[in-house]
CSV table of C-alpha atoms and ligand atoms in Angstrom, one decimal:
chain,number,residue,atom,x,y,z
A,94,UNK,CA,0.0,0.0,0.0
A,95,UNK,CA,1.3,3.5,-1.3
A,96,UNK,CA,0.6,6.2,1.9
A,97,UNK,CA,4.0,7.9,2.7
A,98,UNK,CA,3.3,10.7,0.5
A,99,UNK,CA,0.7,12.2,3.1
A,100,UNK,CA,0.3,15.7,2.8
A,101,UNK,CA,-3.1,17.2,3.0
A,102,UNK,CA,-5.3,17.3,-0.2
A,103,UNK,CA,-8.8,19.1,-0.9
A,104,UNK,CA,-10.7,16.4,-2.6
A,105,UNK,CA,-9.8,13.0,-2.8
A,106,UNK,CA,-11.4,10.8,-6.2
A,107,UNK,CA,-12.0,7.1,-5.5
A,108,UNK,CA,-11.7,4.5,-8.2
A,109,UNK,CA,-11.9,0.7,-7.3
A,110,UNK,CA,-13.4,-1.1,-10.3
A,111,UNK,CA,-13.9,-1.5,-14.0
A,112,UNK,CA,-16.8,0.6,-14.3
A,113,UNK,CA,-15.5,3.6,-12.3
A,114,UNK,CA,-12.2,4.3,-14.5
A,115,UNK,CA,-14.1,6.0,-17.1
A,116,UNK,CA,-16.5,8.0,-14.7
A,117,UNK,CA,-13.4,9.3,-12.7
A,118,UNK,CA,-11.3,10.2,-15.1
A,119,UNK,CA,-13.3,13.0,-16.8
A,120,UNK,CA,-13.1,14.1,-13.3
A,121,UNK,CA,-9.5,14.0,-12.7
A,122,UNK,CA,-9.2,16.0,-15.6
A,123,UNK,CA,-11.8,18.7,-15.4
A,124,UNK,CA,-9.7,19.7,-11.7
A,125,UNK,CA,-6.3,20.4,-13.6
A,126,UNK,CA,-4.3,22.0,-12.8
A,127,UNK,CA,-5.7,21.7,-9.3
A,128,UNK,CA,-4.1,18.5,-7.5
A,129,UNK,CA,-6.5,15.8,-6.6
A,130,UNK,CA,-5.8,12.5,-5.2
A,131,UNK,CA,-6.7,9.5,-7.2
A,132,UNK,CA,-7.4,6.3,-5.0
A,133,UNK,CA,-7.9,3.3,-6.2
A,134,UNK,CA,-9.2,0.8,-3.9
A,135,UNK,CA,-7.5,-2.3,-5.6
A,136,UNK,CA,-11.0,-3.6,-6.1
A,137,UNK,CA,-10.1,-4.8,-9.3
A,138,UNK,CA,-6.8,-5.7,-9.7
A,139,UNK,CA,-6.2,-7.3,-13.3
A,140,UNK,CA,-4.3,-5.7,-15.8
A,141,UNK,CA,-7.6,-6.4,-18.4
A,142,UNK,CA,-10.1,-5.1,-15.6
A,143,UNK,CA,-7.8,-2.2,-14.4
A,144,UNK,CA,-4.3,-1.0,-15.4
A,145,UNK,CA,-5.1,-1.1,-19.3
A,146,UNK,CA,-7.9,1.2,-18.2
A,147,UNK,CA,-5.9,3.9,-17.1
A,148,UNK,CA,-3.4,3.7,-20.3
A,149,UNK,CA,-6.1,3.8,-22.4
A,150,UNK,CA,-7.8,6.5,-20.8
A,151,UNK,CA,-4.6,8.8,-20.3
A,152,UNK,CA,-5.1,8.9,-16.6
A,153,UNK,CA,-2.7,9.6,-14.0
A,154,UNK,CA,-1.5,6.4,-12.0
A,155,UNK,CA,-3.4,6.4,-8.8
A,156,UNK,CA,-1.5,8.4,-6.2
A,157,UNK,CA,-2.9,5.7,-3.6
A,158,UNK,CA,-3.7,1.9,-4.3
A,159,UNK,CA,-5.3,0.4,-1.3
A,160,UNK,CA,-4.7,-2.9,-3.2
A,161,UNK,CA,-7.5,-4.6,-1.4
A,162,UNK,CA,-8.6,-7.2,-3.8
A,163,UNK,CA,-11.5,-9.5,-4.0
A,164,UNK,CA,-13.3,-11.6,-0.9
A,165,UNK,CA,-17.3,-11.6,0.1
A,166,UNK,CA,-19.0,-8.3,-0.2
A,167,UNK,CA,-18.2,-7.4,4.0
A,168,UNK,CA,-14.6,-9.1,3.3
A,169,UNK,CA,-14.0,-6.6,0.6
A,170,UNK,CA,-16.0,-3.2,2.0
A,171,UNK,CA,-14.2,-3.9,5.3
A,172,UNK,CA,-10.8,-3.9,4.0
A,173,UNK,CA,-11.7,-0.9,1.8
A,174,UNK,CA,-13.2,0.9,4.9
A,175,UNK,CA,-10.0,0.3,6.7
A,176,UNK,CA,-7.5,1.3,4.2
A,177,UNK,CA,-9.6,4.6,3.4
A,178,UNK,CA,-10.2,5.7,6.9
A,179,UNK,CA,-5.9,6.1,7.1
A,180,UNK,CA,-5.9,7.5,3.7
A,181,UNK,CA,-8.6,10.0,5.3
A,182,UNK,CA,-7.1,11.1,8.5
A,183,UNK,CA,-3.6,11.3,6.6
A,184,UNK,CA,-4.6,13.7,3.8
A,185,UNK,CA,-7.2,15.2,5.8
A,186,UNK,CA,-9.6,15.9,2.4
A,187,UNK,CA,-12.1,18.5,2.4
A,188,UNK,CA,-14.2,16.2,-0.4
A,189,UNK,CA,-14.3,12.5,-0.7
A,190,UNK,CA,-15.9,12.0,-4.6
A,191,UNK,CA,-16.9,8.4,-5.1
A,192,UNK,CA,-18.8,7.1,-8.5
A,193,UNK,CA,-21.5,4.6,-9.3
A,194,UNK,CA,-22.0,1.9,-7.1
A,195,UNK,CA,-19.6,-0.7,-6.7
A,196,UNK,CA,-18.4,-2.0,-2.8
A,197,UNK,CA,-15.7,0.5,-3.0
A,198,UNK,CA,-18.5,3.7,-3.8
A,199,UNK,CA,-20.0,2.6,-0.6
A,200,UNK,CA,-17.0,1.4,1.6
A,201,UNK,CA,-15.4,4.9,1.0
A,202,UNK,CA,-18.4,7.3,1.2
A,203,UNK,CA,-19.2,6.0,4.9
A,204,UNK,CA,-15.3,5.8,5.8
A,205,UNK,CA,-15.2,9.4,5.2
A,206,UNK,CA,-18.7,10.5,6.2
A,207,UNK,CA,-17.8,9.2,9.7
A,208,UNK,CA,-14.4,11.4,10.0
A,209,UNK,CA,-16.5,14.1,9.3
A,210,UNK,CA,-15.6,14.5,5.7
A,211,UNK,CA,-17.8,15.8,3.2
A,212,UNK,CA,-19.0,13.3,0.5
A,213,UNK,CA,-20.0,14.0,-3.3
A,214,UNK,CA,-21.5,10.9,-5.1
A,215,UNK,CA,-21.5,11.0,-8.9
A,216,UNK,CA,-24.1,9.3,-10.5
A,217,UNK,CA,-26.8,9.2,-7.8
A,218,UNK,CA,-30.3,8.5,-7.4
A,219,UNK,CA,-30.4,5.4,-9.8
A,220,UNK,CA,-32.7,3.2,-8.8
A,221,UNK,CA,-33.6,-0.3,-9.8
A,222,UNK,CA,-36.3,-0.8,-7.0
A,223,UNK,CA,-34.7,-4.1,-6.5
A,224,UNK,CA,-32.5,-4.8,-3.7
A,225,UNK,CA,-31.3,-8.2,-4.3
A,226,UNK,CA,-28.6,-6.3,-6.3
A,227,UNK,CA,-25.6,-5.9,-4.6
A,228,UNK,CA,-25.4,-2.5,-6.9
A,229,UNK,CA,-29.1,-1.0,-5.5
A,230,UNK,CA,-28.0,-1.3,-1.5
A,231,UNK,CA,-24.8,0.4,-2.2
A,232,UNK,CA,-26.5,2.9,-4.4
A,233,UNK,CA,-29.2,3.9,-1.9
A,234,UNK,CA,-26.6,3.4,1.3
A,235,UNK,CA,-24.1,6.1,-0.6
A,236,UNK,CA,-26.9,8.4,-1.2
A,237,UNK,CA,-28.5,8.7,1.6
A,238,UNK,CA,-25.2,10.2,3.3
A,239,UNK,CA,-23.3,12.1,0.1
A,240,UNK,CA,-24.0,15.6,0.7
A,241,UNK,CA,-23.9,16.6,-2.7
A,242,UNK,CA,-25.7,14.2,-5.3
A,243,UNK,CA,-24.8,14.5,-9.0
A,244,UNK,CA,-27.1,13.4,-11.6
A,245,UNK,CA,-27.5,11.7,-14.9
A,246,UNK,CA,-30.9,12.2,-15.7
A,247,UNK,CA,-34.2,13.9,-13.6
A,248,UNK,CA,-35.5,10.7,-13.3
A,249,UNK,CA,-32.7,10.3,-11.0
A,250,UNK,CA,-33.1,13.6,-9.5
A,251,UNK,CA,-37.5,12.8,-8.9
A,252,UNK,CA,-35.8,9.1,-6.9
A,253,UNK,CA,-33.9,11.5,-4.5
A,254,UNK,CA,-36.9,14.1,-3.7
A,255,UNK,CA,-39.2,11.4,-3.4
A,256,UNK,CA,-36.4,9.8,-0.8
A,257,UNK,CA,-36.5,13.1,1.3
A,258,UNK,CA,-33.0,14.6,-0.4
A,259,UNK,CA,-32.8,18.5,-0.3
A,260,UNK,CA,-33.1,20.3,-3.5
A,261,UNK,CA,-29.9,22.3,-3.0
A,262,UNK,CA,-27.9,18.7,-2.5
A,263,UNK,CA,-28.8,17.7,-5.7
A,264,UNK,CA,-27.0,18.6,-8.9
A,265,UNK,CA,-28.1,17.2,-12.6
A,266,UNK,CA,-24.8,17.5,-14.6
A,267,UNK,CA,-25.5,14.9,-17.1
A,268,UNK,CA,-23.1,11.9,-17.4
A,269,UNK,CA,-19.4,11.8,-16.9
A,270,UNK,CA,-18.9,8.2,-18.4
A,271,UNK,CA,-20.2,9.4,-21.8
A,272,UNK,CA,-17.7,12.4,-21.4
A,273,UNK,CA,-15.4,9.9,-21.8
A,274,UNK,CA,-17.0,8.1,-24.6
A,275,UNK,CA,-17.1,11.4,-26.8
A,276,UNK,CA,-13.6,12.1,-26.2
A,277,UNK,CA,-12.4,8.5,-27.3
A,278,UNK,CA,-14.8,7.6,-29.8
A,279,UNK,CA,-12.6,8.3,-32.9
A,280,UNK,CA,-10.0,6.7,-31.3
A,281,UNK,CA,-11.7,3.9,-30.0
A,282,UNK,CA,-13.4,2.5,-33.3
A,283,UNK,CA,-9.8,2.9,-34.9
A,284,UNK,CA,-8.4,0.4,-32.3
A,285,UNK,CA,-11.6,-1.8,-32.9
A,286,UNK,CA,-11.0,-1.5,-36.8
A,287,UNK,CA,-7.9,-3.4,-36.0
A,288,UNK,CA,-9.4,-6.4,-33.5
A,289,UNK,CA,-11.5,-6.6,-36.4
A,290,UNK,CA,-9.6,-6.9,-39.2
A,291,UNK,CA,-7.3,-9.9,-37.2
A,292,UNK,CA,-10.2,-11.8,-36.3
A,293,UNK,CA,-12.9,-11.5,-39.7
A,294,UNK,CA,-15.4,-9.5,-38.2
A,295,UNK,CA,-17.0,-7.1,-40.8
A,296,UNK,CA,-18.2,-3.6,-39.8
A,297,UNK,CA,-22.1,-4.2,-38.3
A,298,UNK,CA,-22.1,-7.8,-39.2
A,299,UNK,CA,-21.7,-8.9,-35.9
A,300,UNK,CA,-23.2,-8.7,-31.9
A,301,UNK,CA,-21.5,-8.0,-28.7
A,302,UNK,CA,-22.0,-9.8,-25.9
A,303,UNK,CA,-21.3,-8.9,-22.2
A,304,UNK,CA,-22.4,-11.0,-18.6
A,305,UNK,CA,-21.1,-11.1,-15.2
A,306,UNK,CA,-24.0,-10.0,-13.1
A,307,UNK,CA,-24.3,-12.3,-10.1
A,308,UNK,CA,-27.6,-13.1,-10.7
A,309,UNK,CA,-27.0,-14.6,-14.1
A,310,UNK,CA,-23.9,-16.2,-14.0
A,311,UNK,CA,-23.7,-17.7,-10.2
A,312,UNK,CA,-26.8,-20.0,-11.3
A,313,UNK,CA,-25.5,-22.8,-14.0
A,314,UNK,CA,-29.6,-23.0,-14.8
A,315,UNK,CA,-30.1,-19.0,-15.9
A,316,UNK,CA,-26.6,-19.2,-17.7
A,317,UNK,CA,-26.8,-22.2,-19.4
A,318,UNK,CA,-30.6,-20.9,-20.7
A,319,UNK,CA,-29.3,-17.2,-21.5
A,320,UNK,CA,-26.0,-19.0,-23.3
A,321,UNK,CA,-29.0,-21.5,-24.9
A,322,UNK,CA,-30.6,-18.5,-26.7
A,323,UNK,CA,-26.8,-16.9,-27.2
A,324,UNK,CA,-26.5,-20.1,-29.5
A,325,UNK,CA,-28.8,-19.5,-31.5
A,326,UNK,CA,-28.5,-16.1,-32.4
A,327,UNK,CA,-24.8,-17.2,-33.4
A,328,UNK,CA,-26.3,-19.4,-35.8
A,329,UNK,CA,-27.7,-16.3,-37.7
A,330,UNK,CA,-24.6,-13.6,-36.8
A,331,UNK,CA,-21.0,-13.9,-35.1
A,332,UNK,CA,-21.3,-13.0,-31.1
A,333,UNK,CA,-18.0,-11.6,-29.5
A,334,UNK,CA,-18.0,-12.1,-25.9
A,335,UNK,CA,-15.5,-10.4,-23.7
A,336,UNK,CA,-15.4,-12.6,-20.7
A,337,UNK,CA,-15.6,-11.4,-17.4
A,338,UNK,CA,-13.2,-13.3,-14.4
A,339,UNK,CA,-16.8,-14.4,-12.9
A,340,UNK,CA,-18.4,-15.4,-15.5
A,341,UNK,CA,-15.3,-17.3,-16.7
A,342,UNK,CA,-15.2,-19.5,-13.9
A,343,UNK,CA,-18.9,-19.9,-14.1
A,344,UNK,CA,-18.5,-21.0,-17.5
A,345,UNK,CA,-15.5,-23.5,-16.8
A,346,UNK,CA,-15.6,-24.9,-20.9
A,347,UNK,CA,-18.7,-25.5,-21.1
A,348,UNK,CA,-20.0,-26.0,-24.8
A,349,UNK,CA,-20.7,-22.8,-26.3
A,350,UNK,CA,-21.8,-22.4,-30.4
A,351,UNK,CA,-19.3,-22.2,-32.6
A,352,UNK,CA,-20.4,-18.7,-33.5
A,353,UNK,CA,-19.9,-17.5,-29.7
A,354,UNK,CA,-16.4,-16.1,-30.1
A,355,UNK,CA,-14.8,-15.4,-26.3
A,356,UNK,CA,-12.2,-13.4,-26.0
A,357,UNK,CA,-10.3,-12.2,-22.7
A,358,UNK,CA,-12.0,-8.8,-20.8
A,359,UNK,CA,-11.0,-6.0,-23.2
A,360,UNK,CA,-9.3,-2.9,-22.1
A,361,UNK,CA,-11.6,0.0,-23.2
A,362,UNK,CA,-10.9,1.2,-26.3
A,363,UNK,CA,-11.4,-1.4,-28.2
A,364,UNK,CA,-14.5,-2.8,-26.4
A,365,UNK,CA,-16.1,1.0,-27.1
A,366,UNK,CA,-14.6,0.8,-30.8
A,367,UNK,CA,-16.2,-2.5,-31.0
A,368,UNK,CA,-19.5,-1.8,-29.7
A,369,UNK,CA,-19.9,1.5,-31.9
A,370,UNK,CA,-19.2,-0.7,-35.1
A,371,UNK,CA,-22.1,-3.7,-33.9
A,372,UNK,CA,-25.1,-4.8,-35.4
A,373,UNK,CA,-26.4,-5.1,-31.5
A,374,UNK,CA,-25.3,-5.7,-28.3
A,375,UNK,CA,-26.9,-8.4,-25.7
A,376,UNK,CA,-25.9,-7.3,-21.8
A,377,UNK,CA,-26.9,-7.5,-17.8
A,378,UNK,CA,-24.6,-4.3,-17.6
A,379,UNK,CA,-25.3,-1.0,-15.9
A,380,UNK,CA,-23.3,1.7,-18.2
A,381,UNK,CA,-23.8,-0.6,-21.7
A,382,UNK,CA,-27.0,0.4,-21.6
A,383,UNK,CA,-25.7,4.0,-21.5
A,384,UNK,CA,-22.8,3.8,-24.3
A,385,UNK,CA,-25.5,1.7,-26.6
A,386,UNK,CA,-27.9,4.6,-26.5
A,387,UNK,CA,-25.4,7.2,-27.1
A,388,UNK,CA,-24.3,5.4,-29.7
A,389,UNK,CA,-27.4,4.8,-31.4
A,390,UNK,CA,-26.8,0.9,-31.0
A,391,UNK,CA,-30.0,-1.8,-30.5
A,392,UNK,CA,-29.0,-2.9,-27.1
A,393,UNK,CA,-31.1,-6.0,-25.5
A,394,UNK,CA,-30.5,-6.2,-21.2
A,395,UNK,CA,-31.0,-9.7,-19.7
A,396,UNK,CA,-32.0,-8.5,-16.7
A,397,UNK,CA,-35.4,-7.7,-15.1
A,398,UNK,CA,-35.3,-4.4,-14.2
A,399,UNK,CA,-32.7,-1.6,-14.6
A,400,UNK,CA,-31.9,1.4,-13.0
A,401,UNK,CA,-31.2,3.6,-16.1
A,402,UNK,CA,-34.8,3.5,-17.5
A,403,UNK,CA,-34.1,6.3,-19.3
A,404,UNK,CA,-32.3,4.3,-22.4
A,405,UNK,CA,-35.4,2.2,-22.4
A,406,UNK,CA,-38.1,5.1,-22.5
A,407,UNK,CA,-35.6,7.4,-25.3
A,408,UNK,CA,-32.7,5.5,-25.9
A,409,UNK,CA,-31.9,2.0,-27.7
A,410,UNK,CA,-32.1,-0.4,-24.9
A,411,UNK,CA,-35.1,-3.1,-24.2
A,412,UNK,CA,-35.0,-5.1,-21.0
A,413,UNK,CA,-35.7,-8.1,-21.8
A,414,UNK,CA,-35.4,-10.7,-19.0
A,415,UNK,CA,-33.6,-13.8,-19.1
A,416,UNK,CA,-36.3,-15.9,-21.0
A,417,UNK,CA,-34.4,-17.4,-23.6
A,418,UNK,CA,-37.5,-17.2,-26.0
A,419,UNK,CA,-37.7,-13.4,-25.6
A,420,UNK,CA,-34.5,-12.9,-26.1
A,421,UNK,CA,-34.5,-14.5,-29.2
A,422,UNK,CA,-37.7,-13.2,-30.4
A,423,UNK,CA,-36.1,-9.8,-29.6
A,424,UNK,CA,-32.6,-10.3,-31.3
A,425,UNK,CA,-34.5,-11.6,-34.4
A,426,UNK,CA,-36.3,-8.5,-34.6
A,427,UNK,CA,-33.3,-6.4,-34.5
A,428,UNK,CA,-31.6,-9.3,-37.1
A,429,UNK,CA,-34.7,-8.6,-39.2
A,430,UNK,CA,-34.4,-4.9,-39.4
A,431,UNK,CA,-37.2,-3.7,-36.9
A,432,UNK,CA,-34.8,-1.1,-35.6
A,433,UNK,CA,-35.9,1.6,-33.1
A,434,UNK,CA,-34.4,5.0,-33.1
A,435,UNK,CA,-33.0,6.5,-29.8
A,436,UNK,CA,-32.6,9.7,-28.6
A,437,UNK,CA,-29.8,11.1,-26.6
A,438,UNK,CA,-30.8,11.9,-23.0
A,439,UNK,CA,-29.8,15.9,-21.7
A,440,UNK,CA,-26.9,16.8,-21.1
A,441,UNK,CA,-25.0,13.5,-22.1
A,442,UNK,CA,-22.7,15.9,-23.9
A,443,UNK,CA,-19.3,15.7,-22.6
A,444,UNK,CA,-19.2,18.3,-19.6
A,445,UNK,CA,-20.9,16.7,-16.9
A,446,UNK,CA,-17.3,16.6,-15.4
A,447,UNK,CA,-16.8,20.6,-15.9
A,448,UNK,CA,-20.2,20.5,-14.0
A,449,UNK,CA,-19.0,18.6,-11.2
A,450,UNK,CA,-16.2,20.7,-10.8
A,451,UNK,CA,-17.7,24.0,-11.3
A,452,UNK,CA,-19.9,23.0,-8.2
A,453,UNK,CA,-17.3,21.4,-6.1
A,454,UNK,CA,-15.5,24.5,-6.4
A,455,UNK,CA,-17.9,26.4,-5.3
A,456,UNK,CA,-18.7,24.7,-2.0
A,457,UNK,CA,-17.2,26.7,1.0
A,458,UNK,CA,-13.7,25.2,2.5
A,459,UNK,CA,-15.0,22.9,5.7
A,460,UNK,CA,-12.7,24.9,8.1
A,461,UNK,CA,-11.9,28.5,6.7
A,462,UNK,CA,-8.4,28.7,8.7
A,463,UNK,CA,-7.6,24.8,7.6
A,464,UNK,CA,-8.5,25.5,4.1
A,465,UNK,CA,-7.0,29.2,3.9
A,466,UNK,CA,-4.0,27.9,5.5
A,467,UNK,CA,-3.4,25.5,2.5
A,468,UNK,CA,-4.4,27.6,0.1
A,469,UNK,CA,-1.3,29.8,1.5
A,470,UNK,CA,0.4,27.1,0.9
A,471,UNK,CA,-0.4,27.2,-2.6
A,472,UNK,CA,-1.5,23.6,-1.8
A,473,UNK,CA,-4.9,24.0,-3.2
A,474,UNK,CA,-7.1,27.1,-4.3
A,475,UNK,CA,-10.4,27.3,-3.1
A,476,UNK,CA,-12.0,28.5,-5.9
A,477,UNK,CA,-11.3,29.3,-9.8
B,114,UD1,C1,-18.1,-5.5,-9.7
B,114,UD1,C2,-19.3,-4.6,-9.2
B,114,UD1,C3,-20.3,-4.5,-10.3
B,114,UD1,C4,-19.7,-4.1,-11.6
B,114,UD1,C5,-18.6,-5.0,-12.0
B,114,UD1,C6,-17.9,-4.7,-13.3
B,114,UD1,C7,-19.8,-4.7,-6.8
B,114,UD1,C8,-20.8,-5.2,-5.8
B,114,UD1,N1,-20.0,-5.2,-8.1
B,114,UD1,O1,-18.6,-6.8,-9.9
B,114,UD1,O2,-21.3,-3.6,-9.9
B,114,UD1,O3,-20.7,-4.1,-12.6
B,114,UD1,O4,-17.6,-5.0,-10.9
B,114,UD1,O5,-16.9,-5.6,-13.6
B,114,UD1,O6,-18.9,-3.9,-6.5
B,114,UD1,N2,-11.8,-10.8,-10.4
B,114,UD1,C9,-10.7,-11.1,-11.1
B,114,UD1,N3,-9.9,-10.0,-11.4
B,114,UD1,C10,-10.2,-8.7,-11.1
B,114,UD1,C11,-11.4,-8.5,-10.4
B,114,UD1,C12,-12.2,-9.5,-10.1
B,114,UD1,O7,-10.4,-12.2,-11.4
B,114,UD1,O8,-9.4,-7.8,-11.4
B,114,UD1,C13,-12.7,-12.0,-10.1
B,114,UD1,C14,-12.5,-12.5,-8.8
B,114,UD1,O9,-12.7,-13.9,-8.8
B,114,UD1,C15,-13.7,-11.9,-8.0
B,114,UD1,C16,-14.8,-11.8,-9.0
B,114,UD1,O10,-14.1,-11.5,-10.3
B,114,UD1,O11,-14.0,-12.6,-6.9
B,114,UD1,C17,-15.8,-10.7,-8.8
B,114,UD1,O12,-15.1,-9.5,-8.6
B,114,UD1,P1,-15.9,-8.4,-7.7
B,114,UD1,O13,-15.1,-7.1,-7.7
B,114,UD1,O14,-16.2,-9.0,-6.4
B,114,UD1,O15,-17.3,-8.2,-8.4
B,114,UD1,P2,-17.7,-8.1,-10.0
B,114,UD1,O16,-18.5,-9.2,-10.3
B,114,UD1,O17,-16.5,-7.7,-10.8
């Protein structure tokens, strides 16, 4: 664990796994040339779900890796919660910003509540209404103590009021993992063009295909029916599918169609460059569903519910369970040209980051000597 270089810091950024990387970096960015301290909790720790992130996003190596690894959901908050709280009292941050809802979101936004430090959670009040998700507790658990909530959509916004949140904590900025995607889409489908080109995939002739959500993979029954209906879309167009570390071990060999090409986790840019470039993409994840609407790509989400209901009611995505015939039925559709045409929710436009920042800034310092005396310092100014 990297601590010895503990001076004091204004606002600390968490990262701990896949999905976070490109919601933080944005972030990281928007604050230059102010320093921030990146953390990453270790939560994922493979170069394919981690370090080839951070190269491929230009990001900064994290300042601090906590290097905590995996274990059972308390195993791996509680060793988070314990590495942040001396991260914490060492740097002394005015703002703890945390993103989307993995363990470490939540681990780290009560470490630093309970110091006394103040929290800001990107992409709050999601909601899937269904709290068998590991995702939904940790969503609703970070909320309820961030002092300032920033948004992706109003839906997200009308989940907060109706939970009792004060207007003035809440902040709709639009999306800061689609500021990402704008500024490496070019880039991106230039890397794909190459993955392509090696493997004999033509441009839209071809599906993506992503699962590692608990509740499909952990049960052999649900993924060897959602793999069923995977098989026989491959008979009718190639599948790529970047397997996650869970999911692999799930799948242990089993059988799949000749069609289903796997391939290790992809680093981002080429995943991105790949999805932009399909004819559709099948899923159980959160932030797919985000890219594929952005993107204008048919999106089908084997899951039963989702907390970004906004690509379903404008975007490209259709839930559409795990029933092997529906998925099928749907994919077939999309394979037979019944297309629909999304829209781009507000303010997905690239500067939901400069939004964060612009209101970060703008919060008073916690302790006006503590902060004033840094700012002497020339450690951090308070505002722009
Ligand atoms: C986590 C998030 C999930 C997110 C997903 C993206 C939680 C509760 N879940 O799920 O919201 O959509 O990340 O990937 O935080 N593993 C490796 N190498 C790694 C990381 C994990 O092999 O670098 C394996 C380990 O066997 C580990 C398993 O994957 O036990 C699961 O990792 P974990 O971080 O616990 O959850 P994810 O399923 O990745």
């Amino acid at each position: 664990m990297d601590m010895d270089k503990g001076e004091p810091a204004r606002i600390v950024v968490v990262a701990g796994a896949r999905p976070n990387f490109m919601k933080v970096a944005p972030i990281v960015e928007a604050f230059r040339p102010r320093r921030v301290v990146l953390v990453h909790t270790g939560q994922h720790y493979d170069a394919k779900m981690s370090e080839e992130f951070f190269a491929d996003l230009g990001m900064p190596e994290p300042e601090v890796n906590l290097g905590v690894g995996s274990g059972t959901h308390a195993e791996q908050t509680a060793k988070v919660m314990v590495a942040f709280e001396r991260v914490c009292v060492e740097r002394r941050p005015d703002w703890v910003v945390v993103v989307g809802d993995v363990n470490s979101t939540l681990a780290c936004a009560i470490t630093a509540k309970k110091l006394g430090v103040r929290v800001a959670h990107v992409e709050a009040g999601l909601r899937s209404g269904d709290m068998s998700m590991p995702e939904e507790v940790n969503r609703r658990c970070t909320d309820a103590i961030s002092d300032l909530l920033f948004t992706t959509d109003e839906g997200a916004g009308e989940n907060l009021r109706r939970e009792g949140v004060a207007e003035e904590r809440i902040h709709f900025v639009g999306n800061t993992m689609i500021d990402t995607l704008r500024r490496n889409l070019d880039r991106s489908v230039a890397v794909a063009a190459r993955f392509r080109a090696e493997t004999g995939l033509e441009e839209g002739e071809y599906a993506v295909l992503t699962l590692h959500r608990p509740s499909n993979v952990d049960s052999p029954g649900r993924l060897a029916a959602i793999m069923g209906a995977v098989g026989a879309i491959a008979e009718r167009i190639p599948v790529v599918f970047p397997v996650h570390p869970r999911t692999a071990a799930r799948l242990n060999g089993a059988g799949l169609h000749r069609g289903v090409r796997t391939v290790e986790p992809m680093s981002y840019l080429p995943f991105l460059g790949l999805v932009a470039r399909a004819r559709m993409v099948l899923t159980d994840s959160g932030g797919i569903q985000e890219e594929t609407t952005v993107l204008g790509i048919p999106c089908l989400t084997m899951r039963a519910n989702t907390e970004r209901p906004i690509t379903c009611e404008i975007g490209t995505n259709v839930l559409v369970g795990t029933d092997p015939e529906r998925i099928l039925g749907e994919a077939n559709a999309i394979l037979d040209g019944r297309v629909r045409a999304g829209v781009i929710p507000e303010r997905w436009d690239g500067h939901a980051a400069e939004r964060i920042v612009e209101v970060l800034l703008d919060q008073p310092g916690r302790d006006k000597e503590f902060s004033g005396a840094r700012e002497a310092a020339g450690v951090l100014p308070c505002r722009v």
